[in-house]
Amino acid sequence: MLKNIKPEIAYRLINHGPVVLITTVDKIGKPNIMTLAWLTVVNSEPPLLVIAMGEQAYSQKLIKKTKEFVVNIPDKKLIKKVLYCGSVSGKDTDKFKRAKFTAINSQKVKPPKIKECFAHLECKVINQYKYGDVVLFVSKIVYADADDKLFDEYIKTDKIKTIHHLGGGWFAETGKRFKD
Ligand SMILES: Cc1cc2nc3c(=O)[nH]c(=O)nc-3n(C[C@H](O)[C@H](O)[C@H](O)COP(=O)(O)O)c2cc1C
């Protein structure tokens, strides 16, 4: 039997891409970190992705100004820090310091990347669309790297568990990978 689902919670059926940490900088180069679940790939060549960011996020203002950010991919061991960076605003808090994350220089953008994350996608915004309080940033991946022990052209999901938000405080982790 099929169960009817309210459209307002239907997103929970497709919500669970990896939860990521978005790093940004302000105009004097002070970095910030924000937790984000709503992102998707748009294209592989050229490599494009979209992130959806609400007005509550200070990061939205920073990206509008600088047009740059880094997508940092954490593993499950970092869940406490991931939840912290998604519950406090960087407007008045140094989340790098508070969460004890280490900033390392990016190659092609000003925002730093997070050393403790196993992969990083440096992005430049090419278009933005506003829907109510949410801004969609369509962005080009200009540089990317990943821990070579955990990525061999595909994520080694047997070795690393990424975090997947099901909505409402529920999460899932990746499992064994397989090929069709
Ligand atoms: C698991 C999780 C996922 C989140 N996903 C998003 C998201 O996709 N978009 C968004 O605007 N906020 C999202 N948030 C909320 C922001 O991370 C939160 O508003 C954060 O405090 C913003 O930080 P900032 O003000 O330093 O930019 C998420 C929070 C959590 C805990």
mmCIF file with all atom_site columns, C-alpha atoms and ligand atoms in Angstrom:
data_model
loop_
_atom_site.group_PDB
_atom_site.id
_atom_site.type_symbol
_atom_site.label_atom_id
_atom_site.label_alt_id
_atom_site.label_comp_id
_atom_site.label_asym_id
_atom_site.label_entity_id
_atom_site.label_seq_id
_atom_site.pdbx_PDB_ins_code
_atom_site.Cartn_x
_atom_site.Cartn_y
_atom_site.Cartn_z
_atom_site.occupancy
_atom_site.B_iso_or_equiv
_atom_site.pdbx_formal_charge
_atom_site.auth_seq_id
_atom_site.auth_comp_id
_atom_site.auth_asym_id
_atom_site.auth_atom_id
_atom_site.pdbx_PDB_model_num
ATOM   1   C CA  . MET A 1 1   ? 0.000  0.000  0.000   1.00 0.00 ? 1   MET A CA  1
ATOM   2   C CA  . LEU A 1 2   ? 1.293  3.459  -0.851  1.00 0.00 ? 2   LEU A CA  1
ATOM   3   C CA  . LYS A 1 3   ? 1.109  6.023  1.923   1.00 0.00 ? 3   LYS A CA  1
ATOM   4   C CA  . ASN A 1 4   ? 0.268  9.659  1.110   1.00 0.00 ? 4   ASN A CA  1
ATOM   5   C CA  . ILE A 1 5   ? 3.013  12.093 2.145   1.00 0.00 ? 5   ILE A CA  1
ATOM   6   C CA  . LYS A 1 6   ? 2.513  15.833 2.660   1.00 0.00 ? 6   LYS A CA  1
ATOM   7   C CA  . PRO A 1 7   ? 4.492  17.726 -0.036  1.00 0.00 ? 7   PRO A CA  1
ATOM   8   C CA  . GLU A 1 8   ? 6.097  19.758 2.797   1.00 0.00 ? 8   GLU A CA  1
ATOM   9   C CA  . ILE A 1 9   ? 7.938  16.687 4.076   1.00 0.00 ? 9   ILE A CA  1
ATOM   10  C CA  . ALA A 1 10  ? 8.394  14.890 0.735   1.00 0.00 ? 10  ALA A CA  1
ATOM   11  C CA  . TYR A 1 11  ? 11.923 16.382 0.579   1.00 0.00 ? 11  TYR A CA  1
ATOM   12  C CA  . ARG A 1 12  ? 12.867 13.825 3.234   1.00 0.00 ? 12  ARG A CA  1
ATOM   13  C CA  . LEU A 1 13  ? 12.762 11.136 0.545   1.00 0.00 ? 13  LEU A CA  1
ATOM   14  C CA  . ILE A 1 14  ? 15.551 12.830 -1.406  1.00 0.00 ? 14  ILE A CA  1
ATOM   15  C CA  . ASN A 1 15  ? 17.262 14.834 1.311   1.00 0.00 ? 15  ASN A CA  1
ATOM   16  C CA  . HIS A 1 16  ? 20.185 12.569 2.054   1.00 0.00 ? 16  HIS A CA  1
ATOM   17  C CA  . GLY A 1 17  ? 23.109 13.740 -0.029  1.00 0.00 ? 17  GLY A CA  1
ATOM   18  C CA  . PRO A 1 18  ? 26.197 14.162 2.149   1.00 0.00 ? 18  PRO A CA  1
ATOM   19  C CA  . VAL A 1 19  ? 26.030 16.796 4.854   1.00 0.00 ? 19  VAL A CA  1
ATOM   20  C CA  . VAL A 1 20  ? 28.868 19.222 4.180   1.00 0.00 ? 20  VAL A CA  1
ATOM   21  C CA  . LEU A 1 21  ? 30.631 22.118 5.840   1.00 0.00 ? 21  LEU A CA  1
ATOM   22  C CA  . ILE A 1 22  ? 30.725 25.298 3.779   1.00 0.00 ? 22  ILE A CA  1
ATOM   23  C CA  . THR A 1 23  ? 33.679 27.605 4.420   1.00 0.00 ? 23  THR A CA  1
ATOM   24  C CA  . THR A 1 24  ? 33.597 31.279 3.491   1.00 0.00 ? 24  THR A CA  1
ATOM   25  C CA  . VAL A 1 25  ? 35.518 34.475 4.314   1.00 0.00 ? 25  VAL A CA  1
ATOM   26  C CA  . ASP A 1 26  ? 34.482 38.046 5.106   1.00 0.00 ? 26  ASP A CA  1
ATOM   27  C CA  . LYS A 1 27  ? 36.072 41.085 3.469   1.00 0.00 ? 27  LYS A CA  1
ATOM   28  C CA  . ILE A 1 28  ? 39.091 41.045 5.797   1.00 0.00 ? 28  ILE A CA  1
ATOM   29  C CA  . GLY A 1 29  ? 39.616 37.315 5.285   1.00 0.00 ? 29  GLY A CA  1
ATOM   30  C CA  . LYS A 1 30  ? 38.135 36.010 8.563   1.00 0.00 ? 30  LYS A CA  1
ATOM   31  C CA  . PRO A 1 31  ? 36.850 32.509 7.857   1.00 0.00 ? 31  PRO A CA  1
ATOM   32  C CA  . ASN A 1 32  ? 33.494 30.989 8.792   1.00 0.00 ? 32  ASN A CA  1
ATOM   33  C CA  . ILE A 1 33  ? 32.015 27.478 8.705   1.00 0.00 ? 33  ILE A CA  1
ATOM   34  C CA  . MET A 1 34  ? 28.373 26.477 8.151   1.00 0.00 ? 34  MET A CA  1
ATOM   35  C CA  . THR A 1 35  ? 26.689 23.066 8.013   1.00 0.00 ? 35  THR A CA  1
ATOM   36  C CA  . LEU A 1 36  ? 24.645 22.432 4.871   1.00 0.00 ? 36  LEU A CA  1
ATOM   37  C CA  . ALA A 1 37  ? 22.540 19.507 3.678   1.00 0.00 ? 37  ALA A CA  1
ATOM   38  C CA  . TRP A 1 38  ? 20.848 21.033 0.645   1.00 0.00 ? 38  TRP A CA  1
ATOM   39  C CA  . LEU A 1 39  ? 23.220 20.722 -2.273  1.00 0.00 ? 39  LEU A CA  1
ATOM   40  C CA  . THR A 1 40  ? 23.171 18.953 -5.585  1.00 0.00 ? 40  THR A CA  1
ATOM   41  C CA  . VAL A 1 41  ? 25.307 18.268 -8.619  1.00 0.00 ? 41  VAL A CA  1
ATOM   42  C CA  . VAL A 1 42  ? 24.072 20.086 -11.720 1.00 0.00 ? 42  VAL A CA  1
ATOM   43  C CA  . ASN A 1 43  ? 26.606 19.040 -14.349 1.00 0.00 ? 43  ASN A CA  1
ATOM   44  C CA  . SER A 1 44  ? 29.919 17.188 -14.678 1.00 0.00 ? 44  SER A CA  1
ATOM   45  C CA  . GLU A 1 45  ? 31.497 19.063 -17.627 1.00 0.00 ? 45  GLU A CA  1
ATOM   46  C CA  . PRO A 1 46  ? 31.726 21.896 -16.768 1.00 0.00 ? 46  PRO A CA  1
ATOM   47  C CA  . PRO A 1 47  ? 31.537 20.767 -13.118 1.00 0.00 ? 47  PRO A CA  1
ATOM   48  C CA  . LEU A 1 48  ? 28.621 22.625 -11.532 1.00 0.00 ? 48  LEU A CA  1
ATOM   49  C CA  . LEU A 1 49  ? 26.796 22.293 -8.224  1.00 0.00 ? 49  LEU A CA  1
ATOM   50  C CA  . VAL A 1 50  ? 24.035 24.195 -6.430  1.00 0.00 ? 50  VAL A CA  1
ATOM   51  C CA  . ILE A 1 51  ? 23.727 24.987 -2.731  1.00 0.00 ? 51  ILE A CA  1
ATOM   52  C CA  . ALA A 1 52  ? 20.547 26.324 -1.090  1.00 0.00 ? 52  ALA A CA  1
ATOM   53  C CA  . MET A 1 53  ? 21.229 28.754 1.728   1.00 0.00 ? 53  MET A CA  1
ATOM   54  C CA  . GLY A 1 54  ? 18.684 30.521 3.943   1.00 0.00 ? 54  GLY A CA  1
ATOM   55  C CA  . GLU A 1 55  ? 18.791 34.128 5.048   1.00 0.00 ? 55  GLU A CA  1
ATOM   56  C CA  . GLN A 1 56  ? 19.385 33.043 8.666   1.00 0.00 ? 56  GLN A CA  1
ATOM   57  C CA  . ALA A 1 57  ? 22.885 32.060 7.590   1.00 0.00 ? 57  ALA A CA  1
ATOM   58  C CA  . TYR A 1 58  ? 25.600 34.707 7.851   1.00 0.00 ? 58  TYR A CA  1
ATOM   59  C CA  . SER A 1 59  ? 27.373 32.600 5.209   1.00 0.00 ? 59  SER A CA  1
ATOM   60  C CA  . GLN A 1 60  ? 24.711 33.635 2.676   1.00 0.00 ? 60  GLN A CA  1
ATOM   61  C CA  . LYS A 1 61  ? 25.798 37.292 3.042   1.00 0.00 ? 61  LYS A CA  1
ATOM   62  C CA  . LEU A 1 62  ? 29.475 36.348 2.779   1.00 0.00 ? 62  LEU A CA  1
ATOM   63  C CA  . ILE A 1 63  ? 28.968 34.324 -0.414  1.00 0.00 ? 63  ILE A CA  1
ATOM   64  C CA  . LYS A 1 64  ? 26.874 37.097 -1.981  1.00 0.00 ? 64  LYS A CA  1
ATOM   65  C CA  . LYS A 1 65  ? 29.832 39.456 -1.419  1.00 0.00 ? 65  LYS A CA  1
ATOM   66  C CA  . THR A 1 66  ? 32.807 37.252 -2.278  1.00 0.00 ? 66  THR A CA  1
ATOM   67  C CA  . LYS A 1 67  ? 31.186 34.751 -4.715  1.00 0.00 ? 67  LYS A CA  1
ATOM   68  C CA  . GLU A 1 68  ? 33.424 32.013 -3.341  1.00 0.00 ? 68  GLU A CA  1
ATOM   69  C CA  . PHE A 1 69  ? 33.158 29.079 -0.921  1.00 0.00 ? 69  PHE A CA  1
ATOM   70  C CA  . VAL A 1 70  ? 34.567 25.631 -0.240  1.00 0.00 ? 70  VAL A CA  1
ATOM   71  C CA  . VAL A 1 71  ? 32.485 22.456 0.201   1.00 0.00 ? 71  VAL A CA  1
ATOM   72  C CA  . ASN A 1 72  ? 34.274 20.389 2.884   1.00 0.00 ? 72  ASN A CA  1
ATOM   73  C CA  . ILE A 1 73  ? 33.100 16.792 3.303   1.00 0.00 ? 73  ILE A CA  1
ATOM   74  C CA  . PRO A 1 74  ? 33.196 15.507 6.890   1.00 0.00 ? 74  PRO A CA  1
ATOM   75  C CA  . ASP A 1 75  ? 32.961 11.918 8.056   1.00 0.00 ? 75  ASP A CA  1
ATOM   76  C CA  . LYS A 1 76  ? 30.678 10.577 10.777  1.00 0.00 ? 76  LYS A CA  1
ATOM   77  C CA  . LYS A 1 77  ? 33.341 10.978 13.469  1.00 0.00 ? 77  LYS A CA  1
ATOM   78  C CA  . LEU A 1 78  ? 32.919 14.752 13.132  1.00 0.00 ? 78  LEU A CA  1
ATOM   79  C CA  . ILE A 1 79  ? 29.131 14.709 13.763  1.00 0.00 ? 79  ILE A CA  1
ATOM   80  C CA  . LYS A 1 80  ? 29.298 16.747 17.003  1.00 0.00 ? 80  LYS A CA  1
ATOM   81  C CA  . LYS A 1 81  ? 31.282 19.512 15.301  1.00 0.00 ? 81  LYS A CA  1
ATOM   82  C CA  . VAL A 1 82  ? 28.991 19.340 12.254  1.00 0.00 ? 82  VAL A CA  1
ATOM   83  C CA  . LEU A 1 83  ? 25.938 19.885 14.478  1.00 0.00 ? 83  LEU A CA  1
ATOM   84  C CA  . TYR A 1 84  ? 27.693 22.716 16.310  1.00 0.00 ? 84  TYR A CA  1
ATOM   85  C CA  . CYS A 1 85  ? 28.542 24.542 13.052  1.00 0.00 ? 85  CYS A CA  1
ATOM   86  C CA  . GLY A 1 86  ? 24.873 24.188 12.062  1.00 0.00 ? 86  GLY A CA  1
ATOM   87  C CA  . SER A 1 87  ? 23.489 25.630 15.284  1.00 0.00 ? 87  SER A CA  1
ATOM   88  C CA  . VAL A 1 88  ? 25.565 28.755 15.936  1.00 0.00 ? 88  VAL A CA  1
ATOM   89  C CA  . SER A 1 89  ? 26.092 31.777 13.674  1.00 0.00 ? 89  SER A CA  1
ATOM   90  C CA  . GLY A 1 90  ? 29.588 32.803 12.686  1.00 0.00 ? 90  GLY A CA  1
ATOM   91  C CA  . LYS A 1 91  ? 28.477 36.427 12.744  1.00 0.00 ? 91  LYS A CA  1
ATOM   92  C CA  . ASP A 1 92  ? 29.657 36.697 16.363  1.00 0.00 ? 92  ASP A CA  1
ATOM   93  C CA  . THR A 1 93  ? 31.530 33.419 16.889  1.00 0.00 ? 93  THR A CA  1
ATOM   94  C CA  . ASP A 1 94  ? 34.822 32.055 15.565  1.00 0.00 ? 94  ASP A CA  1
ATOM   95  C CA  . LYS A 1 95  ? 33.638 28.544 14.683  1.00 0.00 ? 95  LYS A CA  1
ATOM   96  C CA  . PHE A 1 96  ? 37.093 27.419 13.516  1.00 0.00 ? 96  PHE A CA  1
ATOM   97  C CA  . LYS A 1 97  ? 38.366 28.146 17.017  1.00 0.00 ? 97  LYS A CA  1
ATOM   98  C CA  . ARG A 1 98  ? 35.330 26.885 18.940  1.00 0.00 ? 98  ARG A CA  1
ATOM   99  C CA  . ALA A 1 99  ? 34.979 23.641 16.960  1.00 0.00 ? 99  ALA A CA  1
ATOM   100 C CA  . LYS A 1 100 ? 38.773 23.173 16.969  1.00 0.00 ? 100 LYS A CA  1
ATOM   101 C CA  . PHE A 1 101 ? 38.952 22.846 13.193  1.00 0.00 ? 101 PHE A CA  1
ATOM   102 C CA  . THR A 1 102 ? 42.216 23.602 11.369  1.00 0.00 ? 102 THR A CA  1
ATOM   103 C CA  . ALA A 1 103 ? 42.130 26.018 8.405   1.00 0.00 ? 103 ALA A CA  1
ATOM   104 C CA  . ILE A 1 104 ? 44.414 25.228 5.486   1.00 0.00 ? 104 ILE A CA  1
ATOM   105 C CA  . ASN A 1 105 ? 44.904 27.360 2.381   1.00 0.00 ? 105 ASN A CA  1
ATOM   106 C CA  . SER A 1 106 ? 42.816 26.636 -0.683  1.00 0.00 ? 106 SER A CA  1
ATOM   107 C CA  . GLN A 1 107 ? 44.391 26.611 -4.144  1.00 0.00 ? 107 GLN A CA  1
ATOM   108 C CA  . LYS A 1 108 ? 42.037 28.796 -6.188  1.00 0.00 ? 108 LYS A CA  1
ATOM   109 C CA  . VAL A 1 109 ? 39.709 30.610 -3.746  1.00 0.00 ? 109 VAL A CA  1
ATOM   110 C CA  . LYS A 1 110 ? 40.155 32.769 -0.633  1.00 0.00 ? 110 LYS A CA  1
ATOM   111 C CA  . PRO A 1 111 ? 38.050 30.722 1.841   1.00 0.00 ? 111 PRO A CA  1
ATOM   112 C CA  . PRO A 1 112 ? 40.253 28.131 3.560   1.00 0.00 ? 112 PRO A CA  1
ATOM   113 C CA  . LYS A 1 113 ? 39.456 24.449 3.668   1.00 0.00 ? 113 LYS A CA  1
ATOM   114 C CA  . ILE A 1 114 ? 39.074 22.293 6.759   1.00 0.00 ? 114 ILE A CA  1
ATOM   115 C CA  . LYS A 1 115 ? 42.006 19.952 7.335   1.00 0.00 ? 115 LYS A CA  1
ATOM   116 C CA  . GLU A 1 116 ? 39.925 17.443 9.308   1.00 0.00 ? 116 GLU A CA  1
ATOM   117 C CA  . CYS A 1 117 ? 37.575 16.878 6.318   1.00 0.00 ? 117 CYS A CA  1
ATOM   118 C CA  . PHE A 1 118 ? 38.620 14.173 3.843   1.00 0.00 ? 118 PHE A CA  1
ATOM   119 C CA  . ALA A 1 119 ? 37.638 16.042 0.650   1.00 0.00 ? 119 ALA A CA  1
ATOM   120 C CA  . HIS A 1 120 ? 37.250 19.638 -0.500  1.00 0.00 ? 120 HIS A CA  1
ATOM   121 C CA  . LEU A 1 121 ? 35.592 21.292 -3.502  1.00 0.00 ? 121 LEU A CA  1
ATOM   122 C CA  . GLU A 1 122 ? 36.633 24.888 -4.145  1.00 0.00 ? 122 GLU A CA  1
ATOM   123 C CA  . CYS A 1 123 ? 33.777 26.774 -5.803  1.00 0.00 ? 123 CYS A CA  1
ATOM   124 C CA  . LYS A 1 124 ? 33.089 30.084 -7.549  1.00 0.00 ? 124 LYS A CA  1
ATOM   125 C CA  . VAL A 1 125 ? 29.508 31.327 -7.904  1.00 0.00 ? 125 VAL A CA  1
ATOM   126 C CA  . ILE A 1 126 ? 28.385 31.860 -11.490 1.00 0.00 ? 126 ILE A CA  1
ATOM   127 C CA  . ASN A 1 127 ? 24.684 32.594 -10.885 1.00 0.00 ? 127 ASN A CA  1
ATOM   128 C CA  . GLN A 1 128 ? 22.347 33.116 -7.971  1.00 0.00 ? 128 GLN A CA  1
ATOM   129 C CA  . TYR A 1 129 ? 18.564 32.866 -7.671  1.00 0.00 ? 129 TYR A CA  1
ATOM   130 C CA  . LYS A 1 130 ? 16.437 34.070 -4.750  1.00 0.00 ? 130 LYS A CA  1
ATOM   131 C CA  . TYR A 1 131 ? 13.272 32.258 -3.623  1.00 0.00 ? 131 TYR A CA  1
ATOM   132 C CA  . GLY A 1 132 ? 11.859 33.967 -0.532  1.00 0.00 ? 132 GLY A CA  1
ATOM   133 C CA  . ASP A 1 133 ? 14.612 33.804 2.074   1.00 0.00 ? 133 ASP A CA  1
ATOM   134 C CA  . VAL A 1 134 ? 16.600 31.139 0.283   1.00 0.00 ? 134 VAL A CA  1
ATOM   135 C CA  . VAL A 1 135 ? 19.338 31.806 -2.252  1.00 0.00 ? 135 VAL A CA  1
ATOM   136 C CA  . LEU A 1 136 ? 20.471 29.130 -4.702  1.00 0.00 ? 136 LEU A CA  1
ATOM   137 C CA  . PHE A 1 137 ? 24.105 29.588 -5.608  1.00 0.00 ? 137 PHE A CA  1
ATOM   138 C CA  . VAL A 1 138 ? 24.938 27.873 -8.899  1.00 0.00 ? 138 VAL A CA  1
ATOM   139 C CA  . SER A 1 139 ? 28.678 27.395 -8.704  1.00 0.00 ? 139 SER A CA  1
ATOM   140 C CA  . LYS A 1 140 ? 31.614 26.018 -10.655 1.00 0.00 ? 140 LYS A CA  1
ATOM   141 C CA  . ILE A 1 141 ? 34.047 23.620 -8.986  1.00 0.00 ? 141 ILE A CA  1
ATOM   142 C CA  . VAL A 1 142 ? 37.423 25.194 -9.801  1.00 0.00 ? 142 VAL A CA  1
ATOM   143 C CA  . TYR A 1 143 ? 39.632 22.832 -7.753  1.00 0.00 ? 143 TYR A CA  1
ATOM   144 C CA  . ALA A 1 144 ? 39.038 19.670 -5.732  1.00 0.00 ? 144 ALA A CA  1
ATOM   145 C CA  . ASP A 1 145 ? 41.069 17.249 -3.630  1.00 0.00 ? 145 ASP A CA  1
ATOM   146 C CA  . ALA A 1 146 ? 40.463 14.180 -1.494  1.00 0.00 ? 146 ALA A CA  1
ATOM   147 C CA  . ASP A 1 147 ? 42.435 11.876 0.805   1.00 0.00 ? 147 ASP A CA  1
ATOM   148 C CA  . ASP A 1 148 ? 43.939 9.300  -1.576  1.00 0.00 ? 148 ASP A CA  1
ATOM   149 C CA  . LYS A 1 149 ? 43.339 6.494  0.958   1.00 0.00 ? 149 LYS A CA  1
ATOM   150 C CA  . LEU A 1 150 ? 39.623 7.232  0.892   1.00 0.00 ? 150 LEU A CA  1
ATOM   151 C CA  . PHE A 1 151 ? 38.988 8.071  -2.763  1.00 0.00 ? 151 PHE A CA  1
ATOM   152 C CA  . ASP A 1 152 ? 40.076 6.013  -5.804  1.00 0.00 ? 152 ASP A CA  1
ATOM   153 C CA  . GLU A 1 153 ? 37.916 7.842  -8.382  1.00 0.00 ? 153 GLU A CA  1
ATOM   154 C CA  . TYR A 1 154 ? 34.956 6.921  -6.120  1.00 0.00 ? 154 TYR A CA  1
ATOM   155 C CA  . ILE A 1 155 ? 34.496 7.306  -2.371  1.00 0.00 ? 155 ILE A CA  1
ATOM   156 C CA  . LYS A 1 156 ? 35.697 4.185  -0.525  1.00 0.00 ? 156 LYS A CA  1
ATOM   157 C CA  . THR A 1 157 ? 32.526 3.904  1.527   1.00 0.00 ? 157 THR A CA  1
ATOM   158 C CA  . ASP A 1 158 ? 33.873 0.786  3.266   1.00 0.00 ? 158 ASP A CA  1
ATOM   159 C CA  . LYS A 1 159 ? 36.572 2.988  4.833   1.00 0.00 ? 159 LYS A CA  1
ATOM   160 C CA  . ILE A 1 160 ? 34.772 6.262  5.440   1.00 0.00 ? 160 ILE A CA  1
ATOM   161 C CA  . LYS A 1 161 ? 31.233 6.991  6.547   1.00 0.00 ? 161 LYS A CA  1
ATOM   162 C CA  . THR A 1 162 ? 29.758 10.220 5.237   1.00 0.00 ? 162 THR A CA  1
ATOM   163 C CA  . ILE A 1 163 ? 26.810 11.793 7.063   1.00 0.00 ? 163 ILE A CA  1
ATOM   164 C CA  . HIS A 1 164 ? 23.371 11.902 5.403   1.00 0.00 ? 164 HIS A CA  1
ATOM   165 C CA  . HIS A 1 165 ? 20.590 14.037 6.862   1.00 0.00 ? 165 HIS A CA  1
ATOM   166 C CA  . LEU A 1 166 ? 17.153 12.412 6.703   1.00 0.00 ? 166 LEU A CA  1
ATOM   167 C CA  . GLY A 1 167 ? 15.556 15.555 8.209   1.00 0.00 ? 167 GLY A CA  1
ATOM   168 C CA  . GLY A 1 168 ? 14.357 16.371 11.711  1.00 0.00 ? 168 GLY A CA  1
ATOM   169 C CA  . GLY A 1 169 ? 17.574 15.414 13.476  1.00 0.00 ? 169 GLY A CA  1
ATOM   170 C CA  . TRP A 1 170 ? 17.798 11.919 11.880  1.00 0.00 ? 170 TRP A CA  1
ATOM   171 C CA  . PHE A 1 171 ? 20.920 10.879 10.018  1.00 0.00 ? 171 PHE A CA  1
ATOM   172 C CA  . ALA A 1 172 ? 22.199 7.863  8.089   1.00 0.00 ? 172 ALA A CA  1
ATOM   173 C CA  . GLU A 1 173 ? 25.721 6.749  7.245   1.00 0.00 ? 173 GLU A CA  1
ATOM   174 C CA  . THR A 1 174 ? 27.145 5.239  4.051   1.00 0.00 ? 174 THR A CA  1
ATOM   175 C CA  . GLY A 1 175 ? 27.669 1.486  3.827   1.00 0.00 ? 175 GLY A CA  1
ATOM   176 C CA  . LYS A 1 176 ? 29.361 -1.019 1.546   1.00 0.00 ? 176 LYS A CA  1
ATOM   177 C CA  . ARG A 1 177 ? 29.864 0.069  -2.032  1.00 0.00 ? 177 ARG A CA  1
ATOM   178 C CA  . PHE A 1 178 ? 29.055 -2.139 -5.032  1.00 0.00 ? 178 PHE A CA  1
ATOM   179 C CA  . LYS A 1 179 ? 29.212 -2.023 -8.807  1.00 0.00 ? 179 LYS A CA  1
ATOM   180 C CA  . ASP A 1 180 ? 26.345 -2.951 -11.103 1.00 0.00 ? 180 ASP A CA  1
HETATM 181 C C1  . LIG B 2 .   ? 22.384 18.918 9.604   1.00 0.00 ? 1   LIG B C1  1
HETATM 182 C C2  . LIG B 2 .   ? 22.145 20.359 9.243   1.00 0.00 ? 1   LIG B C2  1
HETATM 183 C C3  . LIG B 2 .   ? 21.906 20.714 7.917   1.00 0.00 ? 1   LIG B C3  1
HETATM 184 C C4  . LIG B 2 .   ? 21.682 22.049 7.550   1.00 0.00 ? 1   LIG B C4  1
HETATM 185 N N1  . LIG B 2 .   ? 21.449 22.353 6.250   1.00 0.00 ? 1   LIG B N1  1
HETATM 186 C C5  . LIG B 2 .   ? 21.224 23.644 5.888   1.00 0.00 ? 1   LIG B C5  1
HETATM 187 C C6  . LIG B 2 .   ? 21.002 23.976 4.508   1.00 0.00 ? 1   LIG B C6  1
HETATM 188 O O1  . LIG B 2 .   ? 21.025 23.129 3.617   1.00 0.00 ? 1   LIG B O1  1
HETATM 189 N N2  . LIG B 2 .   ? 20.759 25.287 4.215   1.00 0.00 ? 1   LIG B N2  1
HETATM 190 C C7  . LIG B 2 .   ? 20.718 26.278 5.175   1.00 0.00 ? 1   LIG B C7  1
HETATM 191 O O2  . LIG B 2 .   ? 20.485 27.447 4.843   1.00 0.00 ? 1   LIG B O2  1
HETATM 192 N N3  . LIG B 2 .   ? 20.967 25.973 6.492   1.00 0.00 ? 1   LIG B N3  1
HETATM 193 C C8  . LIG B 2 .   ? 21.217 24.696 6.852   1.00 0.00 ? 1   LIG B C8  1
HETATM 194 N N4  . LIG B 2 .   ? 21.466 24.391 8.167   1.00 0.00 ? 1   LIG B N4  1
HETATM 195 C C9  . LIG B 2 .   ? 21.462 25.494 9.165   1.00 0.00 ? 1   LIG B C9  1
HETATM 196 C C10 . LIG B 2 .   ? 22.760 26.307 9.191   1.00 0.00 ? 1   LIG B C10 1
HETATM 197 O O3  . LIG B 2 .   ? 23.881 25.458 9.270   1.00 0.00 ? 1   LIG B O3  1
HETATM 198 C C11 . LIG B 2 .   ? 22.725 27.269 10.386  1.00 0.00 ? 1   LIG B C11 1
HETATM 199 O O4  . LIG B 2 .   ? 21.743 28.263 10.147  1.00 0.00 ? 1   LIG B O4  1
HETATM 200 C C12 . LIG B 2 .   ? 24.075 27.899 10.727  1.00 0.00 ? 1   LIG B C12 1
HETATM 201 O O5  . LIG B 2 .   ? 24.036 28.386 12.040  1.00 0.00 ? 1   LIG B O5  1
HETATM 202 C C13 . LIG B 2 .   ? 24.460 29.019 9.776   1.00 0.00 ? 1   LIG B C13 1
HETATM 203 O O6  . LIG B 2 .   ? 25.747 29.455 10.149  1.00 0.00 ? 1   LIG B O6  1
HETATM 204 P P1  . LIG B 2 .   ? 26.305 30.915 9.784   1.00 0.00 ? 1   LIG B P1  1
HETATM 205 O O7  . LIG B 2 .   ? 25.278 31.937 10.338  1.00 0.00 ? 1   LIG B O7  1
HETATM 206 O O8  . LIG B 2 .   ? 27.610 30.991 10.483  1.00 0.00 ? 1   LIG B O8  1
HETATM 207 O O9  . LIG B 2 .   ? 26.402 31.010 8.302   1.00 0.00 ? 1   LIG B O9  1
HETATM 208 C C14 . LIG B 2 .   ? 21.705 23.070 8.542   1.00 0.00 ? 1   LIG B C14 1
HETATM 209 C C15 . LIG B 2 .   ? 21.967 22.721 9.895   1.00 0.00 ? 1   LIG B C15 1
HETATM 210 C C16 . LIG B 2 .   ? 22.189 21.381 10.224  1.00 0.00 ? 1   LIG B C16 1
HETATM 211 C C17 . LIG B 2 .   ? 22.477 21.029 11.666  1.00 0.00 ? 1   LIG B C17 1
#
